[in-house]
Short mmCIF file of C-alpha atoms in Angstrom, two decimals:
data_model
loop_
_atom_site.label_atom_id
_atom_site.label_comp_id
_atom_site.label_asym_id
_atom_site.label_seq_id
_atom_site.Cartn_x
_atom_site.Cartn_y
_atom_site.Cartn_z
CA MET R 1 0.00 0.00 0.00
CA PRO R 2 1.52 3.38 -0.96
CA HIS R 3 2.49 5.76 1.84
CA MET R 4 0.98 9.27 1.70
CA ASN R 5 3.13 11.94 3.29
CA THR R 6 2.34 15.49 4.33
CA SER R 7 3.29 16.90 0.93
CA ALA R 8 0.71 14.66 -0.77
CA PHE R 9 -2.00 15.95 1.58
CA HIS R 10 -0.80 19.49 0.97
CA ARG R 11 -1.03 19.03 -2.83
CA LEU R 12 -4.50 17.46 -2.49
CA TYR R 13 -5.62 20.35 -0.27
CA GLU R 14 -4.25 22.95 -2.68
CA SER R 15 -5.96 21.23 -5.60
CA ILE R 16 -9.32 21.17 -3.83
CA SER R 17 -8.92 24.74 -2.54
CA ARG R 18 -8.53 26.02 -6.12
CA SER R 19 -11.56 24.11 -7.37
CA ARG R 20 -14.75 26.00 -8.11
CA LEU R 21 -16.71 23.38 -6.17
CA ARG R 22 -14.74 23.85 -2.92
CA PHE R 23 -17.63 25.64 -1.19
CA ALA R 24 -20.14 22.96 -2.17
CA ILE R 25 -18.13 19.93 -1.00
CA PRO R 26 -18.89 20.09 2.78
CA PRO R 27 -22.67 20.53 2.36
CA LEU R 28 -22.71 17.73 -0.24
CA VAL R 29 -20.84 15.45 2.15
CA ALA R 30 -23.41 16.32 4.84
CA ILE R 31 -26.29 15.52 2.47
CA VAL R 32 -24.75 12.16 1.55
CA ALA R 33 -24.20 11.30 5.24
CA TRP R 34 -27.76 12.32 6.05
CA ALA R 35 -29.13 10.21 3.17
CA VAL R 36 -27.07 7.21 4.32
CA TRP R 37 -28.56 7.55 7.80
CA VAL R 38 -32.12 7.77 6.45
CA VAL R 39 -31.59 4.56 4.45
CA VAL R 40 -29.93 2.72 7.35
CA ALA R 41 -32.55 3.92 9.84
CA GLY R 42 -35.28 2.75 7.47
CA ILE R 43 -33.67 -0.68 7.23
CA ALA R 44 -32.97 -0.88 10.97
CA SER R 45 -36.52 0.08 11.86
CA GLY R 46 -37.71 -3.25 10.43
CA HIS R 47 -35.57 -5.20 12.89
CA PRO R 48 -37.29 -6.19 16.14
CA GLY R 49 -35.52 -5.54 19.42
CA PRO R 50 -32.61 -3.20 20.08
CA ILE R 51 -30.90 -1.19 17.40
CA PRO R 52 -28.71 -3.42 15.19
CA LEU R 53 -24.93 -3.02 15.38
CA PHE R 54 -24.64 -1.83 11.75
CA ALA R 55 -27.11 0.97 12.47
CA LEU R 56 -25.28 1.97 15.65
CA LEU R 57 -21.93 2.13 13.84
CA THR R 58 -23.52 4.08 10.99
CA LEU R 59 -25.02 6.48 13.52
CA PHE R 60 -21.62 7.30 15.00
CA LEU R 61 -20.00 7.66 11.56
CA VAL R 62 -22.79 9.95 10.38
CA ILE R 63 -22.48 12.12 13.50
CA LEU R 64 -18.71 12.38 13.01
CA THR R 65 -19.12 13.16 9.30
CA LEU R 66 -21.73 15.85 10.01
CA ALA R 67 -19.51 17.46 12.66
CA ILE R 68 -16.55 17.56 10.27
CA ALA R 69 -18.67 18.85 7.38
CA GLY R 70 -20.20 21.46 9.70
CA ALA R 71 -16.73 22.63 10.72
CA ALA R 72 -15.54 22.67 7.10
CA THR R 73 -18.49 24.58 5.62
CA PRO R 74 -17.52 28.06 6.97
CA PHE R 75 -13.77 27.31 6.86
CA PRO R 76 -13.09 29.78 4.01
CA LEU R 77 -13.54 32.52 6.64
CA VAL R 78 -10.06 31.70 7.99
CA ALA R 79 -8.39 29.65 5.26
CA GLY R 80 -6.59 32.65 3.77
CA ILE R 81 -5.02 33.84 7.02
CA LEU R 82 -3.59 30.55 8.34
CA SER R 83 -0.63 28.44 7.33
CA PHE R 84 -1.22 24.89 6.12
CA HIS R 85 -0.49 23.42 9.56
CA GLY R 86 -2.54 26.19 11.18
CA ARG R 87 -5.51 25.18 9.05
CA ILE R 88 -5.18 21.55 10.14
CA GLN R 89 -4.93 22.52 13.81
CA THR R 90 -7.85 24.91 13.54
CA MET R 91 -10.02 22.26 11.92
CA LEU R 92 -9.13 19.71 14.62
CA VAL R 93 -9.91 22.16 17.43
CA THR R 94 -13.18 23.17 15.78
CA VAL R 95 -14.33 19.57 15.37
CA ALA R 96 -13.41 18.91 19.01
CA ALA R 97 -15.50 21.94 19.99
CA MET R 98 -18.53 20.13 18.55
CA ALA R 99 -18.43 17.60 21.43
CA PRO R 100 -21.11 19.40 23.51
CA LEU R 101 -23.42 19.32 20.48
CA VAL R 102 -22.79 15.58 20.10
CA PHE R 103 -23.61 15.01 23.77
CA ALA R 104 -26.82 17.03 23.44
CA LEU R 105 -27.76 15.02 20.35
CA LEU R 106 -27.21 11.65 22.02
CA ILE R 107 -28.59 12.31 25.51
CA THR R 108 -32.33 11.75 25.45
CA PRO R 109 -34.02 13.21 28.53
CA HIS R 110 -37.48 12.24 27.26
CA ARG R 111 -36.71 8.65 28.27
CA TRP R 112 -36.22 9.77 31.88
CA LYS R 113 -39.31 11.99 31.90
CA GLY R 114 -41.54 9.58 30.00
CA GLU R 115 -42.52 12.31 27.53
CA ALA R 116 -42.56 12.39 23.75
CA PRO R 117 -39.14 13.26 22.30
CA LEU R 118 -38.45 16.85 21.30
CA LEU R 119 -35.81 18.17 18.96
CA ALA R 120 -35.29 21.06 21.38
CA ASP R 121 -33.83 18.50 23.82
CA ARG R 122 -31.27 17.43 21.23
CA LEU R 123 -30.51 20.68 19.44
CA PRO R 124 -29.74 23.48 21.91
CA PHE R 125 -29.80 26.34 19.38
CA LEU R 126 -32.23 25.35 16.61
CA GLY R 127 -34.34 22.62 18.22
CA TRP R 128 -37.34 24.86 18.84
CA PHE R 129 -37.47 25.71 15.12
CA PHE R 130 -37.31 22.08 14.01
CA ASP R 131 -39.94 21.11 16.60
CA GLY R 132 -42.22 23.66 14.93
CA VAL R 133 -41.48 22.15 11.53
CA ILE R 134 -42.19 18.58 12.61
CA ASN R 135 -45.36 19.62 14.45
CA ALA R 136 -46.60 21.38 11.31
CA LEU R 137 -46.29 18.18 9.26
CA PRO R 138 -49.33 15.90 9.08
CA LEU R 139 -47.56 12.91 10.62
CA ALA R 140 -48.93 10.75 13.41
CA LYS R 141 -46.51 10.34 16.31
CA ASN R 142 -44.84 6.96 16.87
CA THR R 143 -45.11 5.96 13.21
CA LEU R 144 -42.23 5.03 10.94
CA ALA R 145 -42.70 8.17 8.82
CA HIS R 146 -42.69 10.44 11.88
CA ASP R 147 -39.63 8.72 13.34
CA LEU R 148 -37.69 8.99 10.06
CA VAL R 149 -38.58 12.68 9.66
CA PHE R 150 -37.67 13.29 13.31
CA SER R 151 -34.30 11.58 12.81
CA GLY R 152 -33.66 13.41 9.55
CA LEU R 153 -34.47 16.80 11.06
CA ALA R 154 -32.31 16.01 14.10
CA PHE R 155 -29.30 15.42 11.87
CA LEU R 156 -30.04 18.41 9.66
CA GLY R 157 -30.29 20.58 12.77
CA PHE R 158 -27.09 19.08 14.16
CA TYR R 159 -25.23 19.93 10.96
CA LEU R 160 -26.58 23.49 10.95
CA GLU R 161 -25.65 23.95 14.61
CA CYS R 162 -22.12 22.73 13.83
CA VAL R 163 -21.93 25.30 11.03
CA LEU R 164 -23.14 28.01 13.43
CA VAL R 165 -20.60 27.13 16.13
CA ALA R 166 -17.78 26.88 13.58
CA THR R 167 -18.73 30.23 12.03
CA ILE R 168 -18.65 31.96 15.41
CA PHE R 169 -15.31 30.30 16.23
CA TYR R 170 -13.77 31.29 12.88
CA ILE R 171 -14.97 34.88 13.16
CA LEU R 172 -13.45 35.14 16.64
CA LEU R 173 -10.23 33.57 15.39
CA ARG R 174 -10.07 35.97 12.47
CA VAL R 175 -10.56 38.95 14.81
CA VAL R 176 -7.84 37.72 17.18
CA ILE R 177 -5.40 37.16 14.32
CA SER R 178 -6.13 40.57 12.81
CA LEU R 179 -5.57 42.23 16.21
CA ARG R 180 -2.25 40.41 16.67
CA ARG R 181 -1.04 41.10 13.11
CA PRO R 182 -2.78 44.30 11.99
CA ASN R 183 -0.61 44.69 8.87
CA SER R 184 -1.21 41.16 7.54
CA GLY R 185 -4.96 40.97 7.17
CA ASP R 186 -4.59 39.74 3.59
CA GLY R 187 -2.89 36.49 4.58
CA SER R 188 0.46 37.48 3.13
CA ASN R 189 2.41 36.27 6.19
CA THR R 190 1.16 32.69 6.01
CA GLU R 191 3.49 29.80 5.29
#
């Protein structure tokens, strides 16, 4: 198996960063991950008993993919002012900052309370909006259609919340960098 070194990743990154489709790649990845989850959840819903292992593994991969895509979507806000290694470090820190959103998504307080699940319990910033959307749809609760729409909206909201958190983080980072290097706001001092 060939060994990829840092220069190969750098060339791949530079090639993608010059592409006209570079802004569309993260949302497309999020859409594909979301569609994969809808298909797997539809298949897993036909299995009696606890959630199958393939669905559980897919769930974690989809959550990770959505967090990374959410962090990558607003990345052009800081891409021009950071070195190559700075971009990698910033992306890693931003994805790690999504951990509270992952916890909120996975912790289900409705099971403790005995109430119907709400998206506001899973999505701290946009859950109220998505609860309004799902309540406006003519779907009976505790049906397969309602559960799939609920799951799909939960992941859509999770992705959008990741984009929101990443955008705020990148704006703050850009302000801090511009205050520390007032003469290099154009990215000319990057490596």
